[in-house]
Amino acid sequence: MSENNRINKWNWDNTYLKVDENLFRILNPFPVNEPRLVLYNQELANELDLNDLTQDQIILELSGNQVPEHTTPLAQAYAGHQFGHFNILGDGRAILLGEHVTKDNDRFDIQLKGSGRTYFSRNGDGRATLYAMLREYLISEAMHGLKIPTTRSLAVIATGDEVYREKVSEGGVLTRIAKSHIRVGTFQYAAKYLKKEDLQNYTEYVIDRHYPELLNEDNLALALLKKVQDQQIDLIVNWMRVGFIHGVMNTDNVSIAGETIDYGPCAFMNAYHPETVFSSIDRDGRYAYGNQPAITQWNMARFASALLPIIHEVEEEAVKLCETIIYQFPEDYESKWLKMMCDKLGILEHQIEDKSLVDELLSWMQKYKSDYTNTFLNISKSLDELEGIYLNEEFQAWKLKWNQRISNFEIESVLSLMNRNNPSFIPRNHLVEEALLNGAEKNDFKLFNELLLVLKNPYQSNSTFNHFQVVPADFDLGYQTFCGT
Ligand code: AMP
Ligand code: MG
């Protein structure tokens, strides 16, 4: 049978079983009591060439109750700096079912999250609440709609088991799809437990898997550091573009493949303020909106530390080589950030001087607590379409300057650039919470599915859902997100 006639089901090819044996433990997911399929992403299944999975297979295999044929599931080992403190972690409540390869030869990790205890569970129960898995499904799919690199969500299964948190809730298992689940924290673990030669071999494995174009570089580890840093800068610039706050940017939640991963206490900013933070466990605002770039640089320095032994035999030399990359971070970030902000303003050929126009707008937003997303939508509107704070003198004065700045460009191109970079819709916190509670507690997915639908094309205005753009006054003041562990 030729490759393209192959039927559309699992096509396992588990390369991770061949990496250093310290980096994983072979283990099957634990069965759940009463699996019930609550969400299935048929579109994603089609993209993955999985159209022919039967309903039985979906429920049994994606709940962890039956291991698919021809694969050997495992739990991955990793470490991580959590809020600045180094810990040994690992998949404590997730199992990698295996690596599935599509007809186009794209490789994806298929992971069950909330699948029971593992060797790495420490004191945890290995489970997740249905609410938290619905949250990850909704936000990760929204990020995909926003055109931001992210892990994807294939399914959520309700388990019929009780999970004990602040209250008793039903459990859930999410099927997470990722280019890989290799993290900065995986390298931190490898640096601690592997011999230098094995760390080098693992690095080669990762480069071959994600960045084969680097295989000819003289210094592989250094090339990987630079590449991952560039990917992270691109990712964080995208987060800043849409007001996304990850909430738990620990090094174990930083993907080497450059995808947004681990949707715990994340949330979207409404009123603009760089210190915005929603996560209940982030008391010092370490992972606040405006701190995300600096924290990413810090995380890249942790990545560099893990790679030191294979960057140069002499440690001081290795440090110097890493510093040339890490110290470049602020400048690289700033220039990509400015380009992104200018895109949001429709400035087709941006210059360094445009920064003052951007800064002035951000100061205005901060002063008047204006909505980050809606402000950008209001910039291109005419005076008679504006209302509320957008009629204020300072905003009008800023708009004059902006009008002048774009006057030399073709207006269609300006508007099209703005449309591609300014979403009409983001997952508004109050709607997300209502949708999740309806789904998890009442099995009512109406709002959830409406949100999914709108967030599939967030750059398209849609008057039926205008009310999704309005935030109830002061909702965010008391809004807190939880880790969902
Ligand atoms: P996270 O904050 O979700 O990135 O998780 C940090 C670490 O805690 C990871 O090693 C998880 O596998 C582990 N973990 C989180 N929740 C649980 C749980 N309920 N049971 C076991 N391990 C968990
Ligand atoms: Mg994590």
XYZ file of C-alpha atoms and ligand atoms in Angstrom:
509
model
C 0.000 0.000 0.000
C 1.462 3.388 -0.940
C 1.897 5.975 1.818
C -1.057 8.067 0.684
C -3.515 5.179 0.592
C -2.836 4.276 4.166
C -6.040 4.356 6.192
C -6.411 7.198 8.616
C -5.564 5.809 11.998
C -2.650 5.727 14.392
C 0.748 5.531 12.768
C 3.107 5.138 15.708
C 6.837 5.671 15.499
C 8.169 6.171 19.010
C 11.645 7.680 18.812
C 11.619 8.723 22.477
C 12.022 5.086 23.498
C 15.517 5.313 22.023
C 16.768 8.337 24.002
C 18.733 7.873 27.236
C 16.798 5.534 29.520
C 17.037 7.980 32.440
C 14.738 10.363 30.601
C 11.511 8.319 30.787
C 9.711 5.417 32.426
C 7.573 3.003 30.412
C 4.066 3.057 31.866
C 0.454 2.687 30.727
C -2.223 5.211 31.675
C -4.526 4.148 34.514
C -8.094 3.276 33.530
C -10.948 5.544 34.558
C -14.311 4.494 35.919
C -16.866 5.671 33.402
C -15.378 7.411 30.355
C -17.681 9.837 28.558
C -16.577 11.786 25.500
C -17.395 15.452 26.039
C -15.307 17.148 23.323
C -13.737 15.870 20.144
C -11.841 18.025 17.677
C -12.801 16.407 14.387
C -11.059 19.097 12.358
C -7.781 18.420 14.149
C -8.323 14.672 13.801
C -8.600 15.202 10.038
C -5.419 17.293 9.981
C -3.630 14.495 11.806
C -4.924 11.851 9.361
C -6.925 10.234 12.138
C -10.360 10.397 10.460
C -10.934 6.669 10.790
C -10.673 6.331 14.555
C -13.911 4.674 15.668
C -16.090 6.111 18.434
C -15.160 3.143 20.651
C -11.487 3.708 20.026
C -11.781 7.401 20.816
C -13.464 6.730 24.149
C -11.377 3.743 25.208
C -7.979 4.906 23.970
C -8.242 8.593 24.809
C -9.477 7.895 28.333
C -6.515 5.614 29.000
C -8.743 2.564 29.392
C -7.170 0.763 26.452
C -3.676 1.197 25.057
C -3.714 1.503 21.253
C -1.965 -1.280 19.351
C 1.673 -0.905 18.315
C 2.680 1.736 20.832
C 4.511 1.751 24.161
C 3.329 4.613 26.407
C 5.717 6.336 28.779
C 6.069 9.137 31.307
C 8.803 11.695 30.615
C 11.311 12.907 33.182
C 12.097 16.588 33.528
C 13.094 19.171 36.075
C 12.331 22.869 36.268
C 12.690 26.171 38.027
C 9.268 26.801 39.546
C 8.916 30.446 40.586
C 12.708 30.588 40.620
C 13.316 27.371 42.595
C 14.807 24.268 41.053
C 12.795 21.033 41.416
C 12.836 17.544 39.969
C 9.466 17.045 38.268
C 8.421 14.823 35.348
C 5.051 13.753 33.972
C 3.203 13.415 37.243
C -0.224 13.202 35.683
C 0.434 12.683 31.995
C 1.393 9.813 29.729
C 2.879 10.047 26.294
C 0.827 7.513 24.333
C 3.365 7.765 21.541
C 4.492 9.705 18.487
C 2.047 9.703 15.600
C 3.373 10.449 12.101
C 1.039 11.957 9.483
C 1.085 11.240 5.754
C 3.091 14.437 5.249
C 5.643 12.991 7.638
C 4.866 15.437 10.433
C 5.489 13.955 13.855
C 3.259 14.699 16.858
C 3.325 13.664 20.495
C -0.036 12.251 21.568
C -0.267 12.798 25.283
C -3.008 12.011 27.791
C -3.147 14.581 30.585
C -4.911 13.640 33.812
C -4.208 9.952 33.168
C -3.246 8.781 36.652
C -0.222 8.454 38.890
C 3.267 7.872 37.527
C 6.768 7.381 38.839
C 6.986 11.218 38.900
C 3.719 12.011 40.718
C 5.301 12.882 44.073
C 2.311 13.617 46.344
C -0.174 14.268 43.545
C -3.069 12.043 42.558
C -2.136 12.030 38.867
C -5.546 13.351 37.941
C -6.997 16.584 36.607
C -10.421 18.130 36.969
C -12.769 18.156 34.007
C -12.981 21.941 34.452
C -9.190 22.366 34.056
C -9.035 20.132 30.989
C -11.926 22.005 29.365
C -10.029 25.207 30.081
C -6.892 23.922 28.363
C -8.957 22.738 25.379
C -10.687 26.101 24.961
C -7.674 28.360 25.429
C -5.237 26.273 23.393
C -7.682 26.134 20.488
C -8.231 29.902 20.854
C -4.472 30.452 20.668
C -4.377 28.380 17.508
C -7.164 30.533 16.057
C -5.136 33.613 16.995
C -2.286 32.122 14.922
C 0.027 31.663 17.874
C 2.153 28.497 18.109
C 0.578 26.181 20.661
C -0.052 22.600 21.661
C -3.473 21.519 20.431
C -6.383 19.679 22.012
C -7.904 16.624 20.372
C -10.384 15.450 22.984
C -11.672 15.732 26.507
C -13.085 12.693 28.273
C -14.996 12.987 31.532
C -13.860 10.149 33.778
C -16.815 9.506 36.064
C -14.287 9.551 38.935
C -14.185 12.064 41.751
C -11.198 14.380 42.031
C -10.509 16.090 45.335
C -9.391 19.735 45.180
C -10.831 22.788 46.983
C -14.050 20.915 46.336
C -14.960 17.531 44.908
C -15.236 17.618 41.126
C -15.392 15.214 38.242
C -12.107 14.201 36.629
C -11.138 14.809 33.013
C -8.532 13.505 30.583
C -7.263 15.770 27.814
C -5.581 14.484 24.668
C -2.816 16.967 24.014
C -1.049 17.194 20.668
C 2.406 18.766 20.547
C 5.424 18.874 18.260
C 7.035 17.391 21.339
C 6.872 17.749 25.097
C 10.596 18.433 25.371
C 11.116 21.397 27.638
C 13.933 23.570 28.936
C 13.333 21.553 32.110
C 14.059 18.318 30.226
C 17.549 19.644 29.489
C 17.937 20.691 33.119
C 17.136 17.104 34.114
C 19.486 15.698 31.483
C 22.307 18.013 32.594
C 21.894 16.758 36.155
C 21.619 13.009 35.551
C 23.244 12.264 32.202
C 26.910 11.868 31.364
C 28.296 14.611 29.134
C 28.392 12.303 26.135
C 24.745 11.295 26.667
C 23.703 14.937 27.032
C 25.400 15.552 23.671
C 23.526 12.599 22.121
C 20.212 13.852 23.496
C 20.920 17.334 22.139
C 21.552 15.816 18.717
C 18.278 13.905 18.976
C 16.372 17.099 19.760
C 18.029 19.043 16.946
C 17.365 16.244 14.491
C 13.724 16.197 15.577
C 13.000 19.925 15.647
C 15.725 21.872 13.894
C 17.470 19.528 11.440
C 18.722 22.589 9.543
C 21.191 23.066 12.433
C 22.786 19.628 12.140
C 25.761 20.993 10.212
C 26.596 23.679 12.761
C 29.994 23.385 14.447
C 28.659 23.917 17.934
C 25.290 22.141 18.086
C 24.368 23.098 21.633
C 25.122 26.763 21.033
C 23.126 26.728 17.805
C 20.199 25.146 19.657
C 20.351 27.790 22.379
C 20.192 30.585 19.806
C 17.383 28.891 17.884
C 15.241 28.230 20.956
C 15.788 31.796 22.146
C 14.646 33.156 18.778
C 11.574 30.903 18.857
C 10.751 32.043 22.387
C 11.087 35.703 21.423
C 8.687 35.191 18.526
C 6.266 33.392 20.829
C 6.305 35.976 23.612
C 5.930 38.829 21.104
C 2.776 37.057 19.950
C 1.515 36.757 23.526
C 2.126 40.472 24.063
C 0.281 41.208 20.827
C -2.997 39.705 22.054
C -2.625 40.396 25.797
C -2.054 36.775 26.787
C -0.673 36.140 30.264
C 0.653 32.599 30.626
C 0.735 32.750 34.402
C 3.232 29.990 35.130
C 6.327 30.476 33.001
C 8.427 27.972 34.900
C 11.262 26.404 32.894
C 9.346 23.108 32.791
C 6.629 24.940 30.888
C 8.949 26.265 28.172
C 8.769 24.135 25.042
C 11.926 23.609 23.014
C 9.715 23.502 19.924
C 8.482 27.046 20.659
C 4.843 26.192 21.319
C 2.740 27.690 24.086
C 2.343 24.836 26.554
C 0.492 24.209 29.822
C -2.658 26.214 30.169
C -3.028 26.404 33.920
C -3.773 29.820 35.364
C -3.415 31.696 32.079
C -5.783 34.535 31.183
C -6.181 37.421 28.771
C -5.744 41.017 29.844
C -8.712 43.310 29.407
C -7.808 46.779 30.800
C -4.219 47.515 29.807
C -1.683 47.480 32.607
C 1.757 45.873 32.424
C 1.461 44.607 35.988
C -1.674 42.607 35.259
C -1.612 39.185 36.868
C -4.519 36.827 37.536
C -2.908 33.697 38.914
C -3.690 33.108 42.582
C -0.263 31.543 43.191
C 1.721 34.363 41.559
C 1.654 36.664 44.574
C 4.699 38.732 43.575
C 3.649 39.168 39.980
C 6.708 37.280 38.712
C 4.750 36.251 35.629
C 2.774 39.486 35.127
C 2.004 40.590 31.562
C 4.877 43.063 31.343
C 7.402 40.694 32.951
C 7.002 37.990 30.346
C 9.950 39.082 28.147
C 12.388 39.437 31.063
C 11.326 36.076 32.489
C 11.853 34.474 29.099
C 15.406 35.812 29.053
C 15.903 34.388 32.556
C 14.550 31.030 31.371
C 16.931 31.083 28.408
C 19.818 31.630 30.820
C 18.700 28.481 32.684
C 18.657 26.639 29.358
C 22.191 27.896 28.652
C 23.367 26.645 32.078
C 22.107 23.161 31.272
C 23.983 23.157 27.967
C 27.296 24.548 29.314
C 29.171 21.222 29.556
C 28.657 20.524 25.864
C 29.175 24.077 24.639
C 32.865 24.225 25.549
C 35.249 22.045 27.568
C 36.411 25.065 29.529
C 33.529 26.377 31.580
C 34.534 30.041 31.360
C 34.680 29.790 27.600
C 31.266 28.121 27.532
C 29.829 30.902 29.702
C 31.271 33.572 27.411
C 29.756 31.915 24.356
C 26.346 31.706 26.032
C 26.522 35.298 27.178
C 26.870 36.543 23.630
C 23.472 34.974 22.952
C 21.638 35.705 26.199
C 22.787 39.359 26.288
C 21.431 39.778 22.770
C 17.928 38.960 24.038
C 16.726 42.463 25.005
C 17.729 44.034 21.714
C 16.260 41.205 19.616
C 13.063 41.250 21.649
C 12.685 45.030 21.480
C 13.031 45.128 17.730
C 10.535 42.308 17.156
C 8.158 43.831 19.688
C 8.309 47.235 17.992
C 7.670 45.653 14.598
C 4.661 43.822 16.064
C 3.252 46.996 17.661
C 3.717 48.883 14.396
C 1.862 46.077 12.611
C -1.007 46.593 15.065
C -1.000 50.268 14.113
C -0.838 49.582 10.385
C 2.572 51.227 10.029
C 3.838 49.401 6.983
C 7.477 50.478 7.079
C 8.296 50.982 10.702
C 11.199 52.967 12.114
C 12.797 53.123 15.523
C 11.179 56.566 16.044
C 7.740 54.944 15.958
C 8.359 53.717 19.489
C 7.247 57.064 20.940
C 3.889 56.806 19.175
C 3.428 53.285 20.556
C 4.511 54.273 24.071
C 2.173 57.234 24.074
C -0.764 55.013 23.192
C 0.137 52.477 25.891
C 0.426 55.246 28.505
C -2.977 56.520 27.488
C -4.455 53.022 27.800
C -2.901 52.556 31.203
C -4.106 55.937 32.444
C -7.689 55.363 31.337
C -7.727 51.589 31.989
C -8.864 51.103 28.438
C -9.435 47.661 27.016
C -6.274 46.472 25.238
C -8.053 44.538 22.484
C -10.838 47.024 21.836
C -8.541 50.048 21.778
C -6.725 48.716 18.720
C -10.074 48.067 17.048
C -11.129 51.656 17.707
C -8.051 53.295 16.210
C -9.191 52.966 12.626
C -12.797 53.953 13.337
C -14.143 57.360 12.364
C -15.158 59.897 15.001
C -18.890 59.214 14.674
C -18.322 55.502 15.349
C -16.481 56.153 18.607
C -17.933 56.389 22.078
C -16.919 56.625 25.738
C -13.257 57.206 26.538
C -12.340 56.988 22.863
C -13.869 60.444 22.451
C -11.512 61.959 24.977
C -9.159 64.717 23.876
C -5.942 62.868 24.567
C -7.005 59.911 22.457
C -8.126 62.205 19.658
C -4.794 64.051 19.806
C -2.932 60.747 19.603
C -5.109 59.691 16.685
C -4.138 62.827 14.777
C -0.485 61.854 15.078
C -1.284 58.317 14.031
C -3.267 59.569 11.033
C -0.323 61.648 10.000
C 2.071 58.716 10.387
C 0.063 56.421 8.118
C -0.947 59.098 5.612
C 1.769 58.090 3.145
C 0.692 54.482 2.995
C -2.104 52.994 0.947
C -5.105 52.833 3.293
C -6.234 49.343 2.189
C -2.821 47.948 3.062
C -2.836 49.743 6.423
C -6.247 48.342 7.331
C -5.405 44.873 6.145
C -2.210 44.816 8.238
C -4.188 46.018 11.259
C -6.894 43.405 10.694
C -4.363 40.590 10.616
C -2.807 41.678 13.888
C -5.707 42.952 15.981
C -8.211 40.281 16.962
C -11.853 41.253 17.297
C -12.296 38.392 19.732
C -10.197 36.999 22.559
C -11.380 34.527 25.219
C -12.812 37.033 27.662
C -12.324 35.836 31.233
C -15.948 36.181 32.316
C -17.181 34.214 29.285
C -14.524 31.531 29.721
C -15.528 31.016 33.343
C -19.236 30.837 32.543
C -18.627 28.420 29.660
C -16.414 26.156 31.789
C -18.798 26.044 34.726
C -21.741 25.297 32.437
C -19.735 22.548 30.776
C -18.125 20.953 33.808
C -21.066 21.180 36.188
C -24.188 21.171 34.029
C -22.971 19.357 30.920
C -24.184 22.416 29.003
C -21.774 23.218 26.173
C -23.773 25.895 24.341
C -21.622 28.867 25.366
C -18.445 26.767 25.185
C -19.172 25.820 21.581
C -20.125 29.393 20.659
C -16.810 30.584 22.035
C -14.936 27.870 20.158
C -16.696 28.898 16.951
C -15.992 32.625 17.302
C -12.407 32.037 18.384
C -11.741 29.923 15.332
C -11.773 33.146 13.269
C -10.962 35.821 15.834
C -9.761 38.378 13.291
C -13.137 38.443 11.570
C -15.687 40.835 13.025
C -19.024 39.119 13.570
C -21.962 41.278 14.615
C -23.899 38.296 16.003
C -21.296 38.088 18.731
C -20.659 41.788 19.422
C -21.627 41.175 23.041
C -18.546 38.908 23.372
C -16.396 42.037 23.030
C -17.840 43.770 26.063
C -16.324 43.236 29.498
C -18.552 43.727 32.547
C -17.289 46.717 34.538
C -14.741 45.729 37.189
C -15.024 41.982 36.506
C -11.243 41.620 36.511
C -10.745 43.340 39.862
C -11.570 40.205 41.799
C -10.728 37.718 39.082
C -8.286 34.973 40.025
C -7.190 31.914 38.121
C -5.968 28.709 39.705
C -3.311 26.259 38.718
C -5.870 23.506 38.236
C -3.584 20.729 39.422
P 2.268 22.250 36.168
O 2.150 23.307 37.205
O 0.945 21.759 35.651
O 3.210 22.611 35.083
O 2.875 20.964 36.915
C 4.104 20.983 37.570
C 4.478 19.580 37.957
O 3.554 19.033 38.894
C 4.541 18.591 36.811
O 5.610 17.718 37.059
C 3.221 17.884 36.909
O 3.257 16.603 36.330
C 3.027 17.814 38.399
N 1.607 17.700 38.768
C 0.662 18.652 38.651
N -0.529 18.198 39.090
C -0.346 16.930 39.483
C -1.201 15.917 40.047
N -2.491 16.133 40.272
N -0.648 14.727 40.324
C 0.652 14.487 40.106
N 1.503 15.398 39.604
C 1.018 16.601 39.286
Mg 3.769 21.910 33.404
